[in-house]
PDB file of C-alpha atoms in Angstrom:
ATOM      1  CA  MET A   1     -36.699  35.145 -19.499  1.00 84.00           C
ATOM      2  CA  ASP A   2     -34.886  38.390 -18.908  1.00 90.00           C
ATOM      3  CA  LEU A   3     -31.766  37.823 -17.015  1.00 91.00           C
ATOM      4  CA  GLU A   4     -31.374  41.689 -16.422  1.00 92.00           C
ATOM      5  CA  ALA A   5     -34.661  41.076 -14.702  1.00 93.00           C
ATOM      6  CA  VAL A   6     -34.065  38.311 -12.872  1.00 93.00           C
ATOM      7  CA  ARG A   7     -30.550  40.556 -11.970  1.00 93.00           C
ATOM      8  CA  THR A   8     -32.698  43.460 -10.727  1.00 93.00           C
ATOM      9  CA  PHE A   9     -34.823  41.073  -8.750  1.00 92.00           C
ATOM     10  CA  ALA A  10     -32.184  39.838  -6.802  1.00 93.00           C
ATOM     11  CA  ALA A  11     -30.973  43.283  -6.420  1.00 93.00           C
ATOM     12  CA  VAL A  12     -33.868  44.545  -4.766  1.00 93.00           C
ATOM     13  CA  ALA A  13     -34.405  42.042  -2.478  1.00 92.00           C
ATOM     14  CA  GLU A  14     -30.761  42.355  -1.162  1.00 91.00           C
ATOM     15  CA  ALA A  15     -31.229  46.079  -0.862  1.00 91.00           C
ATOM     16  CA  GLY A  16     -35.294  45.711   0.332  1.00 91.00           C
ATOM     17  CA  GLN A  17     -35.939  49.533  -1.583  1.00 90.00           C
ATOM     18  CA  PHE A  18     -36.670  50.145  -5.499  1.00 92.00           C
ATOM     19  CA  GLN A  19     -34.058  53.436  -5.125  1.00 90.00           C
ATOM     20  CA  LYS A  20     -31.493  51.519  -3.894  1.00 91.00           C
ATOM     21  CA  ALA A  21     -31.898  48.845  -6.444  1.00 91.00           C
ATOM     22  CA  ALA A  22     -31.337  51.562  -9.002  1.00 91.00           C
ATOM     23  CA  ALA A  23     -28.343  53.169  -7.602  1.00 91.00           C
ATOM     24  CA  ASP A  24     -26.867  49.937  -7.256  1.00 89.00           C
ATOM     25  CA  LEU A  25     -27.091  48.571 -11.011  1.00 89.00           C
ATOM     26  CA  SER A  26     -26.735  52.545 -12.252  1.00 89.00           C
ATOM     27  CA  ILE A  27     -30.103  52.760 -13.745  1.00 91.00           C
ATOM     28  CA  THR A  28     -33.458  54.773 -13.123  1.00 92.00           C
ATOM     29  CA  GLN A  29     -35.924  53.668 -10.376  1.00 91.00           C
ATOM     30  CA  GLN A  30     -38.255  53.878 -13.636  1.00 93.00           C
ATOM     31  CA  ALA A  31     -36.002  50.964 -14.920  1.00 92.00           C
ATOM     32  CA  VAL A  32     -36.320  49.037 -11.991  1.00 92.00           C
ATOM     33  CA  SER A  33     -39.793  49.189 -11.831  1.00 93.00           C
ATOM     34  CA  LYS A  34     -40.391  48.125 -15.580  1.00 94.00           C
ATOM     35  CA  ARG A  35     -37.820  45.039 -14.961  1.00 93.00           C
ATOM     36  CA  ILE A  36     -39.625  43.710 -12.175  1.00 93.00           C
ATOM     37  CA  ALA A  37     -43.353  44.168 -13.421  1.00 94.00           C
ATOM     38  CA  ALA A  38     -41.791  42.220 -16.880  1.00 94.00           C
ATOM     39  CA  LEU A  39     -40.761  39.526 -14.762  1.00 93.00           C
ATOM     40  CA  GLU A  40     -44.012  39.142 -12.484  1.00 93.00           C
ATOM     41  CA  ARG A  41     -45.711  39.030 -16.170  1.00 93.00           C
ATOM     42  CA  ASP A  42     -43.470  36.036 -17.090  1.00 93.00           C
ATOM     43  CA  LEU A  43     -43.974  34.616 -13.945  1.00 93.00           C
ATOM     44  CA  GLY A  44     -47.556  35.085 -12.976  1.00 94.00           C
ATOM     45  CA  VAL A  45     -47.445  36.253  -9.737  1.00 94.00           C
ATOM     46  CA  ARG A  46     -46.445  39.020  -7.827  1.00 94.00           C
ATOM     47  CA  LEU A  47     -42.984  39.207  -6.627  1.00 94.00           C
ATOM     48  CA  PHE A  48     -42.603  42.526  -4.443  1.00 93.00           C
ATOM     49  CA  ASP A  49     -44.925  44.139  -1.738  1.00 91.00           C
ATOM     50  CA  ARG A  50     -44.554  47.485  -0.776  1.00 86.00           C
ATOM     51  CA  THR A  51     -43.966  48.695   2.542  1.00 85.00           C
ATOM     52  CA  PRO A  52     -43.448  51.966   4.349  1.00 83.00           C
ATOM     53  CA  ARG A  53     -39.358  50.892   4.844  1.00 82.00           C
ATOM     54  CA  GLY A  54     -39.529  49.416   1.079  1.00 86.00           C
ATOM     55  CA  ALA A  55     -40.302  46.206  -1.039  1.00 90.00           C
ATOM     56  CA  GLU A  56     -40.593  43.079   1.015  1.00 91.00           C
ATOM     57  CA  PRO A  57     -40.456  40.227  -1.238  1.00 92.00           C
ATOM     58  CA  THR A  58     -43.524  38.288  -1.010  1.00 94.00           C
ATOM     59  CA  ILE A  59     -44.100  34.518  -0.281  1.00 94.00           C
ATOM     60  CA  ASP A  60     -43.718  33.767  -3.947  1.00 94.00           C
ATOM     61  CA  GLY A  61     -40.729  35.943  -4.350  1.00 92.00           C
ATOM     62  CA  ARG A  62     -38.797  34.217  -1.724  1.00 93.00           C
ATOM     63  CA  ALA A  63     -39.283  30.803  -3.286  1.00 94.00           C
ATOM     64  CA  PHE A  64     -37.696  32.614  -6.740  1.00 93.00           C
ATOM     65  CA  LEU A  65     -35.020  34.424  -4.635  1.00 93.00           C
ATOM     66  CA  PRO A  66     -32.548  31.046  -4.679  1.00 91.00           C
ATOM     67  CA  HIS A  67     -33.392  29.873  -8.249  1.00 92.00           C
ATOM     68  CA  ALA A  68     -32.889  33.318  -9.590  1.00 92.00           C
ATOM     69  CA  ARG A  69     -29.354  33.925  -7.540  1.00 90.00           C
ATOM     70  CA  GLU A  70     -28.380  30.150  -8.741  1.00 88.00           C
ATOM     71  CA  LEU A  71     -29.293  31.495 -12.480  1.00 88.00           C
ATOM     72  CA  LEU A  72     -27.342  34.314 -12.100  1.00 88.00           C
ATOM     73  CA  ARG A  73     -24.128  31.696 -10.981  1.00 83.00           C
ATOM     74  CA  VAL A  74     -24.702  29.873 -13.630  1.00 82.00           C
ATOM     75  CA  ALA A  75     -24.777  32.623 -16.202  1.00 82.00           C
ATOM     76  CA  GLU A  76     -21.490  34.044 -14.767  1.00 78.00           C
ATOM     77  CA  ARG A  77     -20.107  30.950 -15.203  1.00 71.00           C
ATOM     78  CA  ALA A  78     -21.332  30.306 -19.017  1.00 70.00           C
ATOM     79  CA  VAL A  79     -19.073  33.522 -19.526  1.00 70.00           C
ATOM     80  CA  ALA A  80     -16.181  32.222 -17.297  1.00 65.00           C
ATOM     81  CA  SER A  81     -15.864  29.315 -19.396  1.00 57.00           C
ATOM     82  CA  VAL A  82     -15.588  30.974 -23.107  1.00 57.00           C
ATOM     83  CA  HIS A  83     -12.787  33.270 -21.265  1.00 57.00           C
ATOM     84  CA  ALA A  84     -11.418  29.992 -19.596  1.00 51.00           C
ATOM     85  CA  GLY A  85      -7.995  30.115 -21.252  1.00 52.00           C
ATOM     86  CA  ARG A  86      -7.264  33.139 -20.146  1.00 64.00           C
ATOM     87  CA  ARG A  87      -7.117  32.738 -16.404  1.00 78.00           C
ATOM     88  CA  PRO A  88      -5.003  29.884 -14.345  1.00 89.00           C
ATOM     89  CA  LEU A  89      -7.309  26.583 -13.376  1.00 92.00           C
ATOM     90  CA  ARG A  90      -7.453  26.889  -9.492  1.00 93.00           C
ATOM     91  CA  VAL A  91      -6.950  23.710  -8.042  1.00 95.00           C
ATOM     92  CA  ASP A  92      -7.583  22.901  -4.059  1.00 94.00           C
ATOM     93  CA  VAL A  93      -5.548  20.637  -2.482  1.00 91.00           C
ATOM     94  CA  ILE A  94      -5.866  19.531   1.566  1.00 84.00           C
ATOM     95  CA  ASN A  95      -2.299  19.491   1.681  1.00 82.00           C
ATOM     96  CA  LEU A  96       0.970  20.921  -0.670  1.00 82.00           C
ATOM     97  CA  ARG A  97       3.077  17.526   0.681  1.00 84.00           C
ATOM     98  CA  GLY A  98       0.688  14.949   0.371  1.00 85.00           C
ATOM     99  CA  ALA A  99      -0.782  12.798  -2.838  1.00 88.00           C
ATOM    100  CA  ALA A 100      -3.221  15.066  -4.298  1.00 87.00           C
ATOM    101  CA  SER A 101      -0.343  17.907  -4.927  1.00 89.00           C
ATOM    102  CA  GLY A 102       2.303  15.515  -6.443  1.00 90.00           C
ATOM    103  CA  LEU A 103      -0.524  14.595  -8.939  1.00 91.00           C
ATOM    104  CA  LEU A 104      -0.903  18.534  -9.713  1.00 91.00           C
ATOM    105  CA  ARG A 105       2.801  18.961 -10.116  1.00 92.00           C
ATOM    106  CA  GLY A 106       2.748  15.485 -12.731  1.00 92.00           C
ATOM    107  CA  PHE A 107       0.054  17.318 -14.460  1.00 94.00           C
ATOM    108  CA  HIS A 108       2.186  20.456 -14.821  1.00 93.00           C
ATOM    109  CA  ARG A 109       5.395  18.575 -16.068  1.00 93.00           C
ATOM    110  CA  ALA A 110       3.248  17.087 -18.630  1.00 93.00           C
ATOM    111  CA  HIS A 111       1.545  20.409 -19.504  1.00 92.00           C
ATOM    112  CA  PRO A 112       4.319  23.050 -18.880  1.00 91.00           C
ATOM    113  CA  GLY A 113       2.031  25.555 -20.439  1.00 88.00           C
ATOM    114  CA  THR A 114      -0.973  25.230 -18.295  1.00 90.00           C
ATOM    115  CA  GLU A 115      -1.145  28.047 -15.155  1.00 89.00           C
ATOM    116  CA  LEU A 116      -1.879  26.541 -12.102  1.00 90.00           C
ATOM    117  CA  ASP A 117      -3.323  28.238  -8.686  1.00 90.00           C
ATOM    118  CA  VAL A 118      -2.920  25.850  -6.032  1.00 91.00           C
ATOM    119  CA  LEU A 119      -5.101  26.525  -2.833  1.00 89.00           C
ATOM    120  CA  THR A 120      -5.781  24.832   0.621  1.00 89.00           C
ATOM    121  CA  LEU A 121      -8.920  24.457   1.698  1.00 86.00           C
ATOM    122  CA  LEU A 122      -9.197  22.905   5.214  1.00 77.00           C
ATOM    123  CA  GLU A 123     -13.116  21.748   4.992  1.00 82.00           C
ATOM    124  CA  ILE A 124     -14.796  19.952   2.387  1.00 83.00           C
ATOM    125  CA  GLU A 125     -18.133  22.573   2.824  1.00 85.00           C
ATOM    126  CA  ALA A 126     -15.251  25.137   2.017  1.00 88.00           C
ATOM    127  CA  ALA A 127     -14.362  23.665  -0.457  1.00 90.00           C
ATOM    128  CA  VAL A 128     -17.876  22.435  -2.218  1.00 90.00           C
ATOM    129  CA  THR A 129     -19.057  26.506  -2.055  1.00 90.00           C
ATOM    130  CA  ALA A 130     -16.362  27.118  -3.862  1.00 91.00           C
ATOM    131  CA  ILE A 131     -16.907  25.297  -6.399  1.00 92.00           C
ATOM    132  CA  ARG A 132     -20.403  25.709  -6.638  1.00 90.00           C
ATOM    133  CA  SER A 133     -19.598  29.546  -6.943  1.00 87.00           C
ATOM    134  CA  GLY A 134     -16.649  29.266  -9.581  1.00 87.00           C
ATOM    135  CA  THR A 135     -13.866  30.284  -7.520  1.00 88.00           C
ATOM    136  CA  ILE A 136     -12.306  27.249  -7.562  1.00 92.00           C
ATOM    137  CA  ASP A 137     -12.582  24.819 -10.435  1.00 94.00           C
ATOM    138  CA  ALA A 138     -11.339  21.299  -8.649  1.00 96.00           C
ATOM    139  CA  SER A 139     -10.584  19.461  -5.565  1.00 95.00           C
ATOM    140  CA  PHE A 140      -9.026  16.756  -4.433  1.00 92.00           C
ATOM    141  CA  ARG A 141     -11.221  14.864  -1.591  1.00 86.00           C
ATOM    142  CA  ALA A 142     -12.006  11.737  -0.108  1.00 74.00           C
ATOM    143  CA  VAL A 143     -15.885  11.290  -1.018  1.00 61.00           C
ATOM    144  CA  ALA A 144     -18.318  11.517   0.014  1.00 57.00           C
ATOM    145  CA  MET A 145     -18.806  11.549   3.758  1.00 61.00           C
ATOM    146  CA  PRO A 146     -21.138   9.620   5.401  1.00 62.00           C
ATOM    147  CA  GLY A 147     -24.313  11.176   5.406  1.00 66.00           C
ATOM    148  CA  ARG A 148     -23.040  14.156   3.145  1.00 73.00           C
ATOM    149  CA  PRO A 149     -23.856  13.406  -0.402  1.00 78.00           C
ATOM    150  CA  LEU A 150     -21.998  15.647  -3.283  1.00 82.00           C
ATOM    151  CA  PRO A 151     -24.945  18.165  -4.831  1.00 88.00           C
ATOM    152  CA  GLU A 152     -26.464  16.933  -7.803  1.00 89.00           C
ATOM    153  CA  ASP A 153     -24.554  19.841  -9.880  1.00 92.00           C
ATOM    154  CA  LEU A 154     -20.661  18.160  -8.443  1.00 92.00           C
ATOM    155  CA  ALA A 155     -19.183  15.677 -10.096  1.00 92.00           C
ATOM    156  CA  SER A 156     -16.316  13.525  -8.527  1.00 90.00           C
ATOM    157  CA  VAL A 157     -13.974  10.612 -10.041  1.00 90.00           C
ATOM    158  CA  ARG A 158     -10.884   8.648  -7.682  1.00 89.00           C
ATOM    159  CA  VAL A 159      -7.949   9.152  -9.153  1.00 90.00           C
ATOM    160  CA  VAL A 160      -5.365   7.712  -6.556  1.00 88.00           C
ATOM    161  CA  ASP A 161      -5.887   5.365  -3.692  1.00 89.00           C
ATOM    162  CA  GLU A 162      -2.700   6.167  -0.865  1.00 91.00           C
ATOM    163  CA  PRO A 163      -1.335   3.018   1.344  1.00 93.00           C
ATOM    164  CA  LEU A 164      -1.009   4.657   4.452  1.00 94.00           C
ATOM    165  CA  GLN A 165       2.454   3.664   6.416  1.00 95.00           C
ATOM    166  CA  LEU A 166       3.321   3.626  10.040  1.00 96.00           C
ATOM    167  CA  LEU A 167       5.838   6.105  11.222  1.00 96.00           C
ATOM    168  CA  THR A 168       7.997   5.739  14.173  1.00 96.00           C
ATOM    169  CA  GLY A 169      11.047   6.612  15.652  1.00 95.00           C
ATOM    170  CA  PRO A 170      14.189   4.451  16.408  1.00 95.00           C
ATOM    171  CA  GLY A 171      13.230   3.162  20.016  1.00 95.00           C
ATOM    172  CA  HIS A 172       9.737   2.053  18.918  1.00 96.00           C
ATOM    173  CA  ALA A 173       8.545  -1.181  19.393  1.00 96.00           C
ATOM    174  CA  LEU A 174       8.020  -1.574  15.844  1.00 96.00           C
ATOM    175  CA  ALA A 175      10.383   0.318  13.952  1.00 95.00           C
ATOM    176  CA  ASP A 176      12.457  -3.007  12.841  1.00 95.00           C
ATOM    177  CA  ALA A 177       9.469  -4.230  11.385  1.00 95.00           C
ATOM    178  CA  ARG A 178      10.011  -5.015   7.786  1.00 94.00           C
ATOM    179  CA  SER A 179       5.840  -4.903   7.766  1.00 95.00           C
ATOM    180  CA  VAL A 180       3.203  -4.645  10.345  1.00 96.00           C
ATOM    181  CA  THR A 181      -0.583  -5.753  10.333  1.00 95.00           C
ATOM    182  CA  LEU A 182      -3.667  -3.577  11.835  1.00 94.00           C
ATOM    183  CA  ALA A 183      -4.250  -6.784  13.859  1.00 92.00           C
ATOM    184  CA  GLU A 184      -0.811  -5.752  15.341  1.00 93.00           C
ATOM    185  CA  LEU A 185      -1.362  -2.299  15.936  1.00 94.00           C
ATOM    186  CA  ALA A 186      -4.008  -2.744  18.471  1.00 92.00           C
ATOM    187  CA  GLY A 187      -2.918  -1.302  21.730  1.00 91.00           C
ATOM    188  CA  HIS A 188      -0.074   0.722  19.965  1.00 95.00           C
ATOM    189  CA  ARG A 189      -0.944   4.737  20.819  1.00 95.00           C
ATOM    190  CA  ILE A 190      -0.910   6.056  16.793  1.00 95.00           C
ATOM    191  CA  TRP A 191      -0.417   9.950  17.526  1.00 94.00           C
ATOM    192  CA  MET A 192      -2.382  12.344  15.236  1.00 91.00           C
ATOM    193  CA  PRO A 193      -2.668  15.830  16.465  1.00 89.00           C
ATOM    194  CA  GLY A 194      -5.029  18.171  14.364  1.00 81.00           C
ATOM    195  CA  MET A 195      -7.778  16.312  13.817  1.00 83.00           C
ATOM    196  CA  LEU A 196     -10.592  18.012  12.435  1.00 80.00           C
ATOM    197  CA  PRO A 197     -13.541  17.094  13.955  1.00 81.00           C
ATOM    198  CA  GLY A 198     -16.455  16.613  11.599  1.00 79.00           C
ATOM    199  CA  SER A 199     -13.501  16.348   8.427  1.00 81.00           C
ATOM    200  CA  GLU A 200     -12.913  14.110   5.653  1.00 81.00           C
ATOM    201  CA  TRP A 201      -9.988  12.604   6.807  1.00 83.00           C
ATOM    202  CA  ALA A 202     -11.555  12.502  10.840  1.00 87.00           C
ATOM    203  CA  ALA A 203     -14.440  10.028   9.134  1.00 86.00           C
ATOM    204  CA  TYR A 204     -11.845   7.748   7.719  1.00 89.00           C
ATOM    205  CA  TYR A 205      -9.919   6.865  10.790  1.00 91.00           C
ATOM    206  CA  ASP A 206     -12.778   7.059  13.035  1.00 91.00           C
ATOM    207  CA  ASP A 207     -13.997   3.837  10.490  1.00 91.00           C
ATOM    208  CA  LEU A 208     -10.599   2.430  10.876  1.00 92.00           C
ATOM    209  CA  VAL A 209     -10.580   2.650  14.632  1.00 93.00           C
ATOM    210  CA  ALA A 210     -14.190   0.774  14.730  1.00 92.00           C
ATOM    211  CA  GLU A 211     -12.856  -1.638  12.616  1.00 92.00           C
ATOM    212  CA  PHE A 212      -9.873  -2.830  13.494  1.00 94.00           C
ATOM    213  CA  GLY A 213      -9.807  -1.523  17.575  1.00 93.00           C
ATOM    214  CA  LEU A 214      -7.343   1.237  17.375  1.00 94.00           C
ATOM    215  CA  THR A 215      -6.214   3.609  19.687  1.00 92.00           C
ATOM    216  CA  ILE A 216      -5.384   7.205  17.722  1.00 93.00           C
ATOM    217  CA  GLU A 217      -5.099  10.198  19.732  1.00 91.00           C
ATOM    218  CA  ALA A 218      -5.611  13.848  17.821  1.00 87.00           C
ATOM    219  CA  THR A 219      -5.233  15.561  21.709  1.00 83.00           C
ATOM    220  CA  GLY A 220      -2.317  18.701  22.181  1.00 78.00           C
ATOM    221  CA  PRO A 221      -2.112  21.363  19.191  1.00 79.00           C
ATOM    222  CA  ASN A 222      -0.748  21.242  16.074  1.00 80.00           C
ATOM    223  CA  PHE A 223       2.284  23.033  15.397  1.00 83.00           C
ATOM    224  CA  GLY A 224       3.038  21.189  12.229  1.00 82.00           C
ATOM    225  CA  SER A 225       5.022  18.107  10.250  1.00 85.00           C
ATOM    226  CA  GLU A 226       8.324  18.823  12.075  1.00 88.00           C
ATOM    227  CA  ALA A 227       6.978  19.213  15.057  1.00 89.00           C
ATOM    228  CA  LEU A 228       4.962  16.007  14.643  1.00 90.00           C
ATOM    229  CA  LEU A 229       8.215  14.640  13.663  1.00 91.00           C
ATOM    230  CA  ASP A 230      10.530  15.463  16.492  1.00 93.00           C
ATOM    231  CA  THR A 231       8.006  14.083  19.044  1.00 93.00           C
ATOM    232  CA  VAL A 232       7.794  11.016  17.162  1.00 94.00           C
ATOM    233  CA  ALA A 233      11.742  10.815  16.742  1.00 94.00           C
ATOM    234  CA  ASP A 234      11.919  11.177  20.664  1.00 94.00           C
ATOM    235  CA  THR A 235       9.046   9.571  22.008  1.00 94.00           C
ATOM    236  CA  PRO A 236       8.880   5.972  21.773  1.00 95.00           C
ATOM    237  CA  ALA A 237       5.750   4.893  22.668  1.00 94.00           C
ATOM    238  CA  LEU A 238       4.337   6.603  19.680  1.00 95.00           C
ATOM    239  CA  ALA A 239       4.284   6.645  16.103  1.00 96.00           C
ATOM    240  CA  THR A 240       1.833   7.976  13.326  1.00 96.00           C
ATOM    241  CA  PHE A 241       0.315   6.968   9.973  1.00 95.00           C
ATOM    242  CA  MET A 242       2.015   8.864   7.013  1.00 93.00           C
ATOM    243  CA  GLY A 243       0.593   8.439   3.476  1.00 91.00           C
ATOM    244  CA  ALA A 244       3.065   6.860   0.764  1.00 91.00           C
ATOM    245  CA  HIS A 245       2.859   9.476  -1.466  1.00 89.00           C
ATOM    246  CA  THR A 246       3.113  12.635   1.162  1.00 87.00           C
ATOM    247  CA  ARG A 247       6.308  14.090   0.879  1.00 84.00           C
ATOM    248  CA  LEU A 248       8.547  14.748   3.997  1.00 81.00           C
ATOM    249  CA  VAL A 249      12.093  15.415   4.776  1.00 80.00           C
ATOM    250  CA  TRP A 250      13.752  15.190   8.443  1.00 84.00           C
ATOM    251  CA  PRO A 251      17.037  15.063  10.140  1.00 82.00           C
ATOM    252  CA  ALA A 252      19.500  12.320   9.240  1.00 82.00           C
ATOM    253  CA  GLY A 253      19.441  12.197  13.485  1.00 85.00           C
ATOM    254  CA  HIS A 254      15.746  11.281  13.907  1.00 92.00           C
ATOM    255  CA  GLY A 255      16.227   8.023  12.898  1.00 92.00           C
ATOM    256  CA  LEU A 256      12.535   8.062  11.570  1.00 94.00           C
ATOM    257  CA  ARG A 257      11.251   4.318  10.204  1.00 94.00           C
ATOM    258  CA  LEU A 258       8.737   4.468   7.664  1.00 94.00           C
ATOM    259  CA  VAL A 259       6.722   0.729   8.549  1.00 96.00           C
ATOM    260  CA  PRO A 260       4.800  -0.557   5.413  1.00 96.00           C
ATOM    261  CA  VAL A 261       1.218  -1.726   6.826  1.00 96.00           C
ATOM    262  CA  ALA A 262      -0.714  -4.767   5.303  1.00 92.00           C
ATOM    263  CA  ASP A 263      -3.011  -7.287   5.902  1.00 89.00           C
ATOM    264  CA  PRO A 264      -5.399  -5.277   5.096  1.00 93.00           C
ATOM    265  CA  ALA A 265      -3.632  -2.349   3.562  1.00 94.00           C
ATOM    266  CA  PRO A 266      -5.214   0.796   4.583  1.00 94.00           C
ATOM    267  CA  VAL A 267      -5.679   3.146   1.601  1.00 93.00           C
ATOM    268  CA  TYR A 268      -6.717   6.968   1.627  1.00 90.00           C
ATOM    269  CA  PRO A 269      -8.471   7.537  -1.371  1.00 88.00           C
ATOM    270  CA  HIS A 270      -8.288  10.634  -3.147  1.00 89.00           C
ATOM    271  CA  ALA A 271     -10.775  11.949  -5.535  1.00 90.00           C
ATOM    272  CA  LEU A 272     -11.108  15.003  -8.131  1.00 94.00           C
ATOM    273  CA  LEU A 273     -14.456  16.818  -7.548  1.00 94.00           C
ATOM    274  CA  TRP A 274     -15.835  19.802 -10.346  1.00 95.00           C
ATOM    275  CA  HIS A 275     -18.683  21.607 -10.940  1.00 94.00           C
ATOM    276  CA  ARG A 276     -20.721  19.603 -14.648  1.00 92.00           C
ATOM    277  CA  ASP A 277     -20.973  23.370 -15.896  1.00 89.00           C
ATOM    278  CA  ASN A 278     -17.271  24.183 -15.727  1.00 90.00           C
ATOM    279  CA  LEU A 279     -16.253  24.155 -19.298  1.00 87.00           C
ATOM    280  CA  HIS A 280     -12.298  25.092 -18.347  1.00 90.00           C
ATOM    281  CA  PRO A 281     -10.203  23.091 -21.066  1.00 89.00           C
ATOM    282  CA  ALA A 282      -7.843  22.558 -18.137  1.00 93.00           C
ATOM    283  CA  LEU A 283      -9.542  21.191 -16.305  1.00 94.00           C
ATOM    284  CA  ALA A 284     -10.411  18.475 -19.149  1.00 93.00           C
ATOM    285  CA  ALA A 285      -6.930  18.165 -19.385  1.00 94.00           C
ATOM    286  CA  LEU A 286      -6.419  17.494 -15.686  1.00 95.00           C
ATOM    287  CA  ARG A 287      -9.189  14.935 -15.761  1.00 94.00           C
ATOM    288  CA  THR A 288      -7.478  13.600 -18.837  1.00 94.00           C
ATOM    289  CA  HIS A 289      -4.089  13.032 -17.648  1.00 94.00           C
ATOM    290  CA  LEU A 290      -5.395  11.467 -14.076  1.00 93.00           C
ATOM    291  CA  ALA A 291      -7.293   8.798 -15.887  1.00 91.00           C
ATOM    292  CA  ALA A 292      -4.046   8.240 -18.145  1.00 89.00           C
ATOM    293  CA  THR A 293      -2.198   7.671 -14.834  1.00 79.00           C
ATOM    294  CA  GLY A 294      -4.394   3.978 -14.586  1.00 66.00           C
ATOM    295  CA  ALA A 295      -4.299   4.113 -10.803  1.00 70.00           C
ATOM    296  CA  VAL A 296      -6.237   1.022  -9.413  1.00 72.00           C
ATOM    297  CA  HIS A 297      -8.532   1.168  -6.753  1.00 79.00           C
ATOM    298  CA  ASP A 298      -9.987  -1.153  -4.478  1.00 81.00           C
ATOM    299  CA  ALA A 299      -7.014  -3.784  -5.013  1.00 85.00           C
ATOM    300  CA  PRO A 300      -7.165  -7.079  -3.321  1.00 87.00           C
ATOM    301  CA  GLY A 301      -5.998  -6.955   0.407  1.00 90.00           C
ATOM    302  CA  THR A 302      -6.312  -3.162   0.945  1.00 92.00           C
ATOM    303  CA  TRP A 303      -9.133  -1.511   3.004  1.00 91.00           C
ATOM    304  CA  ARG A 304     -10.797   2.215   2.699  1.00 87.00           C
ATOM    305  CA  PRO A 305     -14.659   2.905   4.349  1.00 84.00           C
ATOM    306  CA  ARG A 306     -17.302   1.492   2.887  1.00 79.00           C
ATOM    307  CA  TRP A 307     -18.778   5.294   2.263  1.00 74.00           C
ATOM    308  CA  VAL A 308     -16.272   6.079  -0.063  1.00 71.00           C
ATOM    309  CA  VAL A 309     -17.209   6.399  -3.805  1.00 61.00           C
ATOM    310  CA  PRO A 310     -16.698   3.716  -5.525  1.00 58.00           C
ATOM    311  CA  GLY A 311     -13.428   3.626  -8.665  1.00 56.00           C
TER     312      GLY A 311
END
């Protein structure tokens, strides 16, 4: 199948006119017609109906269009793959202060010559779309979410299970505890503003609440980490969950306490997602580096949602 003919078909479908598509592609209208005719011969179907307003895809044309666009995307990724070493590795993390960001810093220290672009995309749908389009090379996520299996052209591997800790102010009832169980947290107010409905972390905490009867409040605007720390420090009735690998610095006067959670210890499972066709050499190096960290998944005495991809 002639890729230029496929490209021309997509251009005509987008423009709705052979003449407009010819101008967009910087070729003659006659060349457009010849390419479409050749593609129709290859496929054995008619792709367009001529109308007074231009060209309208037939039923077969509409069925072929998404596959044509995917062919073009694959071709773009194939071209990019042979030039991948000339551009940075583009990786998405949800939180620049979180565990995934720490993993990337470790990779960069081990591979100082590798150029990295680090982005933050909040929603998993945006990350999946960016991976499939080639906008980014990989994303750190908790997968798969309930009812949202990953597309077959994406691969994933769990890279680290991050324990959760309870963060309290000095006046909280559990501030001086050496550790706390999930059962002991029932009845305490855990404040986590900015919880995005439908997000992977919201799904995680929904399961945690359902299984252990916790009270997690997501009310109020999210003014960032500093405002969260200020409020928790000044409000004895509030606590929050904090990932053990999250890097935060707060004023000494806040008197904040990090209390380990145990029996079981809830862990947030971070995974790396990438497109199976992505041949960027630094992506392979990143995956090798993460595998070498030797993170233990589903360790005895830990809890994670049942829908998470096994380690």
